[in-house]
mmCIF file of C-alpha atoms and ligand atoms in Angstrom:
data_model
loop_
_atom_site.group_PDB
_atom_site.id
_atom_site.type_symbol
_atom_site.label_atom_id
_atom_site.label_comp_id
_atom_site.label_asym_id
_atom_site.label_seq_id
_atom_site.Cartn_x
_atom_site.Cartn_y
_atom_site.Cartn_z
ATOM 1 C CA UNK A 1 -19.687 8.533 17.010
ATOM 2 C CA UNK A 2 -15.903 7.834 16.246
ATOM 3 C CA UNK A 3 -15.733 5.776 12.840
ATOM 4 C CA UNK A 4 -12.488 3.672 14.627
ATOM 5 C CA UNK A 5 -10.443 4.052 17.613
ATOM 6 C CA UNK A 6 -6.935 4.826 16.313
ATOM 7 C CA UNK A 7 -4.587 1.287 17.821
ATOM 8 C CA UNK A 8 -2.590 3.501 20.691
ATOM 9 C CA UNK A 9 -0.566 0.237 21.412
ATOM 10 C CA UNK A 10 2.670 1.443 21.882
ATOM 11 C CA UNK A 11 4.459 -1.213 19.378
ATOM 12 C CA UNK A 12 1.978 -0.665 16.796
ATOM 13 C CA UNK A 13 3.374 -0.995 12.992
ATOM 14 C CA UNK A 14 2.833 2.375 11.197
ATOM 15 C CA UNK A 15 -0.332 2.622 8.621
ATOM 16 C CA UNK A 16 1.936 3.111 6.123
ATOM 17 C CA UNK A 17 5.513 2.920 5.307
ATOM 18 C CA UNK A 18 6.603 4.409 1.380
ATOM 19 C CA UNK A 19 10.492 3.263 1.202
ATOM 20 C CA UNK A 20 12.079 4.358 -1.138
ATOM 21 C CA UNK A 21 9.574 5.140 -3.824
ATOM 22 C CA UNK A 22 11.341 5.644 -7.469
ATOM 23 C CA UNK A 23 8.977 6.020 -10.304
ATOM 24 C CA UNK A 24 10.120 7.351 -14.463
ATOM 25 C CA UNK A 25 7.562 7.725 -16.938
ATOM 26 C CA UNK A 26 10.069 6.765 -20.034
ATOM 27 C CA UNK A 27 13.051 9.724 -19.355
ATOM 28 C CA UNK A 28 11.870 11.426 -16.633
ATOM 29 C CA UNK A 29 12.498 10.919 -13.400
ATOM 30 C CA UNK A 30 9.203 11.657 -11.540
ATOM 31 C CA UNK A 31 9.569 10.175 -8.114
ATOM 32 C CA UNK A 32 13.385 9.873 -7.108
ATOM 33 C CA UNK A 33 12.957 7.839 -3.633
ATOM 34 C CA UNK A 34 10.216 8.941 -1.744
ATOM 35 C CA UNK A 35 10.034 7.573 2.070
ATOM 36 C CA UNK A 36 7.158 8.477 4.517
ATOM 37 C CA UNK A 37 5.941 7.168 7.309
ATOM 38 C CA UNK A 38 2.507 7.645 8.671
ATOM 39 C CA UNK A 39 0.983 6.436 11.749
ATOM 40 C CA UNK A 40 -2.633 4.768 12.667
ATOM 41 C CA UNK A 41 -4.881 8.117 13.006
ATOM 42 C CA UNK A 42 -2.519 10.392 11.802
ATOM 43 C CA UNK A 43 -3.235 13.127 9.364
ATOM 44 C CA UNK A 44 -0.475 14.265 6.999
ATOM 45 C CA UNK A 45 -0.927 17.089 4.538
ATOM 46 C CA UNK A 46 1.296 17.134 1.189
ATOM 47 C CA UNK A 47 2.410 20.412 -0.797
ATOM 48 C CA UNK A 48 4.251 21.535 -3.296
ATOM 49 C CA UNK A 49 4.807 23.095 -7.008
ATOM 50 C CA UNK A 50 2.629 22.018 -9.943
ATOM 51 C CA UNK A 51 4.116 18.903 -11.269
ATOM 52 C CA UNK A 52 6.506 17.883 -8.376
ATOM 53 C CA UNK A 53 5.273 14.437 -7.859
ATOM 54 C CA UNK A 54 2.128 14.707 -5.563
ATOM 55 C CA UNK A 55 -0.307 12.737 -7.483
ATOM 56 C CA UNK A 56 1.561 10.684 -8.430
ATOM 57 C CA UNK A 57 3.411 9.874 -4.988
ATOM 58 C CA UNK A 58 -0.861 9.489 -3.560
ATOM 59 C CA UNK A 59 -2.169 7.217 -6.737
ATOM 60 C CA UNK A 60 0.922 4.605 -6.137
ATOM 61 C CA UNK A 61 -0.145 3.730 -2.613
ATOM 62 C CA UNK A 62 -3.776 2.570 -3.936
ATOM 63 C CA UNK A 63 -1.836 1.028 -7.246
ATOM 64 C CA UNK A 64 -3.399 3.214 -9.561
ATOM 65 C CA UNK A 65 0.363 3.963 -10.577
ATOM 66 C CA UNK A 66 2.669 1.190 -10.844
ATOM 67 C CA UNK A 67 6.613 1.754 -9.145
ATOM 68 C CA UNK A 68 9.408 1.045 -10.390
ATOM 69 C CA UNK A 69 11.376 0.140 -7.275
ATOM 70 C CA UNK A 70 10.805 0.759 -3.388
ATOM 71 C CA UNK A 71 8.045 -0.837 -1.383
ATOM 72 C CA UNK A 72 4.694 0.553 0.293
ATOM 73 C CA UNK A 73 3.922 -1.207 3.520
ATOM 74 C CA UNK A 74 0.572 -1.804 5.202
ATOM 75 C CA UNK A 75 0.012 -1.616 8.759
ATOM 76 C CA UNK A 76 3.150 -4.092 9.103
ATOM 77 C CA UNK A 77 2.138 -5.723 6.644
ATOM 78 C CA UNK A 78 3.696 -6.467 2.701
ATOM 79 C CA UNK A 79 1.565 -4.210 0.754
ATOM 80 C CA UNK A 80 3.094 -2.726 -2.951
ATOM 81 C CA UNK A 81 5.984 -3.784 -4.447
ATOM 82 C CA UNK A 82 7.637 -3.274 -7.788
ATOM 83 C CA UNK A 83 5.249 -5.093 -10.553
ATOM 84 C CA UNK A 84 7.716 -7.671 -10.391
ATOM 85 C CA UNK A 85 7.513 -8.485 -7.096
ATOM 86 C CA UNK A 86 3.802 -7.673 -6.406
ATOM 87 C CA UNK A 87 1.512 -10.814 -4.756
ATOM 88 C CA UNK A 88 -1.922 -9.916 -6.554
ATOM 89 C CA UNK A 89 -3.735 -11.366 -3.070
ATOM 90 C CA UNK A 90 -2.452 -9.207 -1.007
ATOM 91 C CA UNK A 91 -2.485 -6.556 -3.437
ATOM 92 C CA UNK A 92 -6.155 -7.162 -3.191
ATOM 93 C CA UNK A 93 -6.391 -7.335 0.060
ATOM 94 C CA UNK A 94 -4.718 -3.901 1.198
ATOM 95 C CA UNK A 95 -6.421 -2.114 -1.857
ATOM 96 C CA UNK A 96 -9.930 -2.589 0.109
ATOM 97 C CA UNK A 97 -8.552 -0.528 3.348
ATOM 98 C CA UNK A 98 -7.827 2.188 1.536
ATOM 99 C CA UNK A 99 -10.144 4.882 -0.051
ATOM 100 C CA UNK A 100 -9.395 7.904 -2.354
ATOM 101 C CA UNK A 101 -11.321 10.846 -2.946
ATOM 102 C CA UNK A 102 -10.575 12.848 -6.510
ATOM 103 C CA UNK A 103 -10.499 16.227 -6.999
ATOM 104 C CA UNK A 104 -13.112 15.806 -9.822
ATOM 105 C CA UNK A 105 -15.391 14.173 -7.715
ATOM 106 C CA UNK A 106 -16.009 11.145 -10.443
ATOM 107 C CA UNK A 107 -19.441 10.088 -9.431
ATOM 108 C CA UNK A 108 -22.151 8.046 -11.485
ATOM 109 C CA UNK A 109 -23.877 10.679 -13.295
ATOM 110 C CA UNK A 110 -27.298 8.611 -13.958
ATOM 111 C CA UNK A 111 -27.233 7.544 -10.050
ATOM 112 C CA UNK A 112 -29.357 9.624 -7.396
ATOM 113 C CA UNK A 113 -27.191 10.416 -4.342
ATOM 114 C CA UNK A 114 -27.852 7.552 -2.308
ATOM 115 C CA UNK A 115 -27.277 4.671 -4.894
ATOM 116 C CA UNK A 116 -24.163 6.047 -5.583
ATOM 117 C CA UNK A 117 -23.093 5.711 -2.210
ATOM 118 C CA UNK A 118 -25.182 2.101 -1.797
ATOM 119 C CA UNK A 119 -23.196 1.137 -4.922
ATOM 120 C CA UNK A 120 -19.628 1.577 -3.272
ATOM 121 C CA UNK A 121 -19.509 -1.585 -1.767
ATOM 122 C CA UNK A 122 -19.981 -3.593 -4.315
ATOM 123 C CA UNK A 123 -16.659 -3.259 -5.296
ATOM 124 C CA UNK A 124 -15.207 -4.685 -2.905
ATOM 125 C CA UNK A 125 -17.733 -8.100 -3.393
ATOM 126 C CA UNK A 126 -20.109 -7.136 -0.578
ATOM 127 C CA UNK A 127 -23.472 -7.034 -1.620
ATOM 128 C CA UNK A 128 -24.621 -3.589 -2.058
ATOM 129 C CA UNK A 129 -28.537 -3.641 -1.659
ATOM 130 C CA UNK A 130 -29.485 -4.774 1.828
ATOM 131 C CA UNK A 131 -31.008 -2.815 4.507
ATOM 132 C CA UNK A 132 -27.859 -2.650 6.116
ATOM 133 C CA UNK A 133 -26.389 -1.081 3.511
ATOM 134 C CA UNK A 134 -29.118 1.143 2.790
ATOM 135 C CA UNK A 135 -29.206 2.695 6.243
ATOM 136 C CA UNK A 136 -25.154 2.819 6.453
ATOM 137 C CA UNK A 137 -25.958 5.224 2.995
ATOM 138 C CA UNK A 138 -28.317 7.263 5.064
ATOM 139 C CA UNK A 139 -26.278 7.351 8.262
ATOM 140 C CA UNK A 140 -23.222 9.091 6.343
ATOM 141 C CA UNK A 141 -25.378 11.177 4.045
ATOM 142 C CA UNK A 142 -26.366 12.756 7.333
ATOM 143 C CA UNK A 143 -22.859 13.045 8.474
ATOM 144 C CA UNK A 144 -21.903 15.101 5.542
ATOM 145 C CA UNK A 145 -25.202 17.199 5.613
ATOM 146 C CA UNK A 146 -26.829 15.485 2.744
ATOM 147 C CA UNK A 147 -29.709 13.494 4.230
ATOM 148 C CA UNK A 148 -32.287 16.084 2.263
ATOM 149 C CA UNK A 149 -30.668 15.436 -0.731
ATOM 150 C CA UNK A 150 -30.339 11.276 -0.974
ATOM 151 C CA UNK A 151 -32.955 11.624 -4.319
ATOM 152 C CA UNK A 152 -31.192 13.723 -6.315
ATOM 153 C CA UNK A 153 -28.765 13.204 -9.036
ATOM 154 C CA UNK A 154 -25.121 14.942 -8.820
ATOM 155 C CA UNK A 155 -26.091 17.491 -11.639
ATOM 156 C CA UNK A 156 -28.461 18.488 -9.459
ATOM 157 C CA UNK A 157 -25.919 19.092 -6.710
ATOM 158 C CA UNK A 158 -23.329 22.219 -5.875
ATOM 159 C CA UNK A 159 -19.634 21.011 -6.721
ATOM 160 C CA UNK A 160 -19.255 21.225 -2.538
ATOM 161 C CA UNK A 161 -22.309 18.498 -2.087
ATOM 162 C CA UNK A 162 -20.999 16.034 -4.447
ATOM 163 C CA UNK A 163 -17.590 16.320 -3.480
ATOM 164 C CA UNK A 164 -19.145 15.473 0.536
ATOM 165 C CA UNK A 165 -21.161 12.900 -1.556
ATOM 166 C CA UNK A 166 -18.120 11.151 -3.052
ATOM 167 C CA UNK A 167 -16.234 11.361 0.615
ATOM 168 C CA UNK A 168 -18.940 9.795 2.133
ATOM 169 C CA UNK A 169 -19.473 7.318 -0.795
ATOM 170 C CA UNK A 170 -15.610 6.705 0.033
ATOM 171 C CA UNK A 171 -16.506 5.960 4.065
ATOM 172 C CA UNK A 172 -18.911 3.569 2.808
ATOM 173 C CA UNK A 173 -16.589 1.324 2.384
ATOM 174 C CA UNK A 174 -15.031 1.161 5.744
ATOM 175 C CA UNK A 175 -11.580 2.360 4.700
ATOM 176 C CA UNK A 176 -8.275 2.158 7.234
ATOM 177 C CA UNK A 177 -6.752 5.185 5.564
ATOM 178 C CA UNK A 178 -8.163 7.677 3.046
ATOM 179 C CA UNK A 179 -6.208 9.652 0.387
ATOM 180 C CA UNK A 180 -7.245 12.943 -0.770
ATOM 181 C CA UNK A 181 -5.701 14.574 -4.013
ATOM 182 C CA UNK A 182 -6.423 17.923 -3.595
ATOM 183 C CA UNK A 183 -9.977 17.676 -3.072
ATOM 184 C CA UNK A 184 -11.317 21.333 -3.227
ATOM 185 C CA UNK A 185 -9.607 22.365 -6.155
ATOM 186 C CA UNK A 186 -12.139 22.356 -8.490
ATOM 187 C CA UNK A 187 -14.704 24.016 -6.001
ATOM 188 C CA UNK A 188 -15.744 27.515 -6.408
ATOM 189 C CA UNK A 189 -14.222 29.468 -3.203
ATOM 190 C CA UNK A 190 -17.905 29.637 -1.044
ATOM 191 C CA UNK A 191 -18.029 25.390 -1.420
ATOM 192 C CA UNK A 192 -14.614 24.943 -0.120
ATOM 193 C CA UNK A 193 -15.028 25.388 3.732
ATOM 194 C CA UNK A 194 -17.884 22.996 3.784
ATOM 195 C CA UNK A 195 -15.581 20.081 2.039
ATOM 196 C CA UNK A 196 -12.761 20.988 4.812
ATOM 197 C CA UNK A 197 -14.979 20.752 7.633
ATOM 198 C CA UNK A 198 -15.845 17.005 6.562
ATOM 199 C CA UNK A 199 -12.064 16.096 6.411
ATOM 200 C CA UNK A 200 -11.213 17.782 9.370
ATOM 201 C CA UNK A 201 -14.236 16.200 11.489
ATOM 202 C CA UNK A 202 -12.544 12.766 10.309
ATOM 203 C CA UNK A 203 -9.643 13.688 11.455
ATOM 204 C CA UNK A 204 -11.077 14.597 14.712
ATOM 205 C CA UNK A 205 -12.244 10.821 14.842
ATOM 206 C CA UNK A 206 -8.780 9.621 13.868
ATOM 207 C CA UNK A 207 -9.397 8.881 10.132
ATOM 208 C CA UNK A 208 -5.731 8.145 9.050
ATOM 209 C CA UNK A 209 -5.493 10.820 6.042
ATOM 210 C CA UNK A 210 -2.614 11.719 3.052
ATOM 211 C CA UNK A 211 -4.229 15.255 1.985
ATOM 212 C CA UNK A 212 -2.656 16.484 -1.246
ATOM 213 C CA UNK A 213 -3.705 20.183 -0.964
ATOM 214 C CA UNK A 214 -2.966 24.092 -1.752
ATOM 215 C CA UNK A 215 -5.029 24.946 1.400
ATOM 216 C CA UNK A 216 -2.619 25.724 2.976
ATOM 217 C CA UNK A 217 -3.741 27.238 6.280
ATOM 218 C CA UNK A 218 -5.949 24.334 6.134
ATOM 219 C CA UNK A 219 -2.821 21.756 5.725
ATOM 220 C CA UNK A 220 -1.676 23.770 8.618
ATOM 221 C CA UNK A 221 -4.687 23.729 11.165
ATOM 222 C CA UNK A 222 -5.755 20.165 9.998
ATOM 223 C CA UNK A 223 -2.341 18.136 9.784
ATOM 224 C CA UNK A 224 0.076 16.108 12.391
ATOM 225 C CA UNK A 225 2.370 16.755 9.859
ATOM 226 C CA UNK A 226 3.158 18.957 6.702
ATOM 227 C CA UNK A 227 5.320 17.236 3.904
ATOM 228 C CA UNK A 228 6.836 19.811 0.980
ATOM 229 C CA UNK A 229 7.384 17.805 -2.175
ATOM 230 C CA UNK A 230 10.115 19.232 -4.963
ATOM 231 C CA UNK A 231 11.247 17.398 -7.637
ATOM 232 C CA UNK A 232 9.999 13.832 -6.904
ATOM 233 C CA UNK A 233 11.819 14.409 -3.251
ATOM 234 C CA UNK A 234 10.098 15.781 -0.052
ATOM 235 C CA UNK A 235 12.455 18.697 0.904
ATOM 236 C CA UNK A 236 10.471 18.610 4.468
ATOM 237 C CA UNK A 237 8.593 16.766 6.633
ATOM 238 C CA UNK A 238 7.548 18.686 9.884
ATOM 239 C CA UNK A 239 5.032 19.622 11.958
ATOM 240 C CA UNK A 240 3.059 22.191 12.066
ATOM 241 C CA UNK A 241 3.954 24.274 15.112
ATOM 242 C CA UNK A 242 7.940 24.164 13.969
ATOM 243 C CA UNK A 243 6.883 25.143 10.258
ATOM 244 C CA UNK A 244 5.398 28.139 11.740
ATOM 245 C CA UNK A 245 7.805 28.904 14.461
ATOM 246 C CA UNK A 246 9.569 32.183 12.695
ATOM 247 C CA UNK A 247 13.120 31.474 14.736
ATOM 248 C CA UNK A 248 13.402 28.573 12.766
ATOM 249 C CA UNK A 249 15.718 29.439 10.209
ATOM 250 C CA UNK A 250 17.173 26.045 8.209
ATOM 251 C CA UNK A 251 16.698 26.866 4.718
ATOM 252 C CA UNK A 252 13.874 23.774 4.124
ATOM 253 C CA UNK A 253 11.627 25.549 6.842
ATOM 254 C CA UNK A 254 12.095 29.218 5.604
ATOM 255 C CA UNK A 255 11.541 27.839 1.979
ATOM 256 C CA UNK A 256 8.346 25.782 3.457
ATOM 257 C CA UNK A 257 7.058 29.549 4.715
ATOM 258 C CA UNK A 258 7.701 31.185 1.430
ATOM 259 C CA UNK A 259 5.909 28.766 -0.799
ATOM 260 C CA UNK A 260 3.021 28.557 1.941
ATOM 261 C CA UNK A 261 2.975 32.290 1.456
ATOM 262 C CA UNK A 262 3.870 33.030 5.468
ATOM 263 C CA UNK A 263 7.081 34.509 5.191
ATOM 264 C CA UNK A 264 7.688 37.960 6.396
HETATM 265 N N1 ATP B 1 0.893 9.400 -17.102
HETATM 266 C C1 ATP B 1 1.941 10.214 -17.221
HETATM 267 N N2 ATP B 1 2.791 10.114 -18.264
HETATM 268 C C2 ATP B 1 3.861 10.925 -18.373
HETATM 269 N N3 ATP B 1 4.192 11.883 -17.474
HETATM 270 C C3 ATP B 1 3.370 12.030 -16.427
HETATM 271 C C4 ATP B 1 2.213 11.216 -16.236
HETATM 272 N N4 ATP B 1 1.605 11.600 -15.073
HETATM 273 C C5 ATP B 1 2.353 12.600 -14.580
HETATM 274 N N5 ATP B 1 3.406 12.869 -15.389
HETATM 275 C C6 ATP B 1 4.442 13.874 -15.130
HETATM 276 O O1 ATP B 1 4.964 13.645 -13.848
HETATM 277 C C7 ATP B 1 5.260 14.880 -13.193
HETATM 278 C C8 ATP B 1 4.556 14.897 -11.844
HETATM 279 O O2 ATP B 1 3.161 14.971 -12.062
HETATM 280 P P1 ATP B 1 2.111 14.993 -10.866
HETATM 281 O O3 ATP B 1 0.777 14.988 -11.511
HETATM 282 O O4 ATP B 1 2.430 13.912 -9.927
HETATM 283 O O5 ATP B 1 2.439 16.402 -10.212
HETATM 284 P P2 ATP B 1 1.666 17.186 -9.060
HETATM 285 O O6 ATP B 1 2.671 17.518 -8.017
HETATM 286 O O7 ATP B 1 0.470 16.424 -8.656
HETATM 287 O O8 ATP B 1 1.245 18.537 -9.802
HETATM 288 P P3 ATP B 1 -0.103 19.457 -9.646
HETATM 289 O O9 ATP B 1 0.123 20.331 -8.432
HETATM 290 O O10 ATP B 1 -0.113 20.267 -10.920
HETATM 291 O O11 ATP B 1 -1.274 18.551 -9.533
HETATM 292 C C9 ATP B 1 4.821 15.977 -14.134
HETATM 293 O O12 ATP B 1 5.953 16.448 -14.815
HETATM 294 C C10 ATP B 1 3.889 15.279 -15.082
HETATM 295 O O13 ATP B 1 3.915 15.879 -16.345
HETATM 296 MG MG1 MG B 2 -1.587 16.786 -8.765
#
């Protein structure tokens, strides 16, 4: 069962628009005008070197980093501006459509499985114990393979089940877009195929993604489009069948290759 029919209306505003993004912590520069644009059911895969920006760049669209300048736009719609010139309702109001799934997982620890994911709603005001609720939790623990496992407590789980536990604790809250920041990293290498194959199902059912990741075959297989981060900048933004294409010789895409470890 799809989760949402992506809008295919011709005129339809992007899911998100980053313009301009600038963000310093004190001297350094860390994003130096970042602009993306990302369409309703679109899946877009971010790369780079250690300490280029990418976490950052993902934790300012869901305001857990402020900007200095720039503006994220919603589906059309005002979304994030500089904390200046930020409206806390709508603030509010875009923050619930979007979901974010951690590389650490960050689950309740004294929870079982299913109360954390019965819990997730509650943050967004939505009361988070009726039957409704309850069988939603089931319904996605089954969708990431986890029905036998809705008693148990994440200790009691492989680092691959409660990272498909925190993605589907994330889809319990009906998000429009979900960011990952590199969400297999702290797997050990067996659990990481059975975290991709979640994302990429979603992305099958047009789940409109931002997937900060060193997978990189994976960025390659799963993504509309590839973006290589440097320096607070993206150096590229392409898809994946031009990446690839060899004859392509502009310095960004053979540069893309090498650091994706594909070049000859
Ligand atoms: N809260 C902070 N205070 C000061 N500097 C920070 C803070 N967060 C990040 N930085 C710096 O900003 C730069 C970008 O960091 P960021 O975490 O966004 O990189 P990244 O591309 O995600 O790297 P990695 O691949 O290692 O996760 C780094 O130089 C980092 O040290
Ligand atoms: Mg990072």
């Amino acid at each position: 069962m799809p989760i949402r029919e992506p809008s295919q209306t011709a005129g339809a505003p992007p899911a998100l628009q980053l313009r301009d993004i600038r963000k310093s912590y004190g001297e350094h520069t860390v994003l130096q005008g970042v602009n993306l644009k990302i369409k309703e059911g679109e899946v877009v895969s971010i790369i780079g070197p250690s300490g280029s920006g990418k976490t950052t760049l993902i934790r300012t669209i869901n305001k857990l980093e402020t900007i200095d300048s720039g503006e994220i736009v919603l589906f059309g719609e005002d979304f994030i501006k500089d904390q200046n010139n930020t409206n806390p309702t709508v603030l509010r109001k875009g923050m619930l459509r979007i979901g974010m799934v951690f590389q650490s997982f960050n689950l309740f620890p004294h929870m079982t499985v299913l109360d954390n994911i019965m819990m997730a709603p509650r943050y967004h005001g939505k009361p988070s114990d009726s039957e409704l609720n309850r069988k939603q939790a089931y319904y996605l623990l089954d969708r990431v393979g986890l029905l036998a496992h809705a008693d148990k407590y994440p200790h009691q789980l492989s680092g691959g089940q409660q990272q498909r536990v925190a993605i589907a604790r994330t889809l319990a809250l009906s998000p429009d877009i979900i960011l990952f920041d590199e969400p297999t990293s702290a797997l050990d290498p067996e659990m990481v195929s059975e975290v991709l194959k979640v994302i990429q199902d979603l992305a099958k059912e047009g789940m409109t993604m931002i997937i900060v990741t060193h997978e990189m075959d994976f960025a390659l297989s799963v993504s509309d489009r590839v973006v290589m981060m440097e320096h607070g900048v993206i150096q590229l933004n392409a898809e994946p069948t031009a990446i690839i294409d060899e004859q392509n010789q502009q310095i960004e895409y053979v540069r893309m290759r090498e650091f994706m470890g594909r070049s000859a």
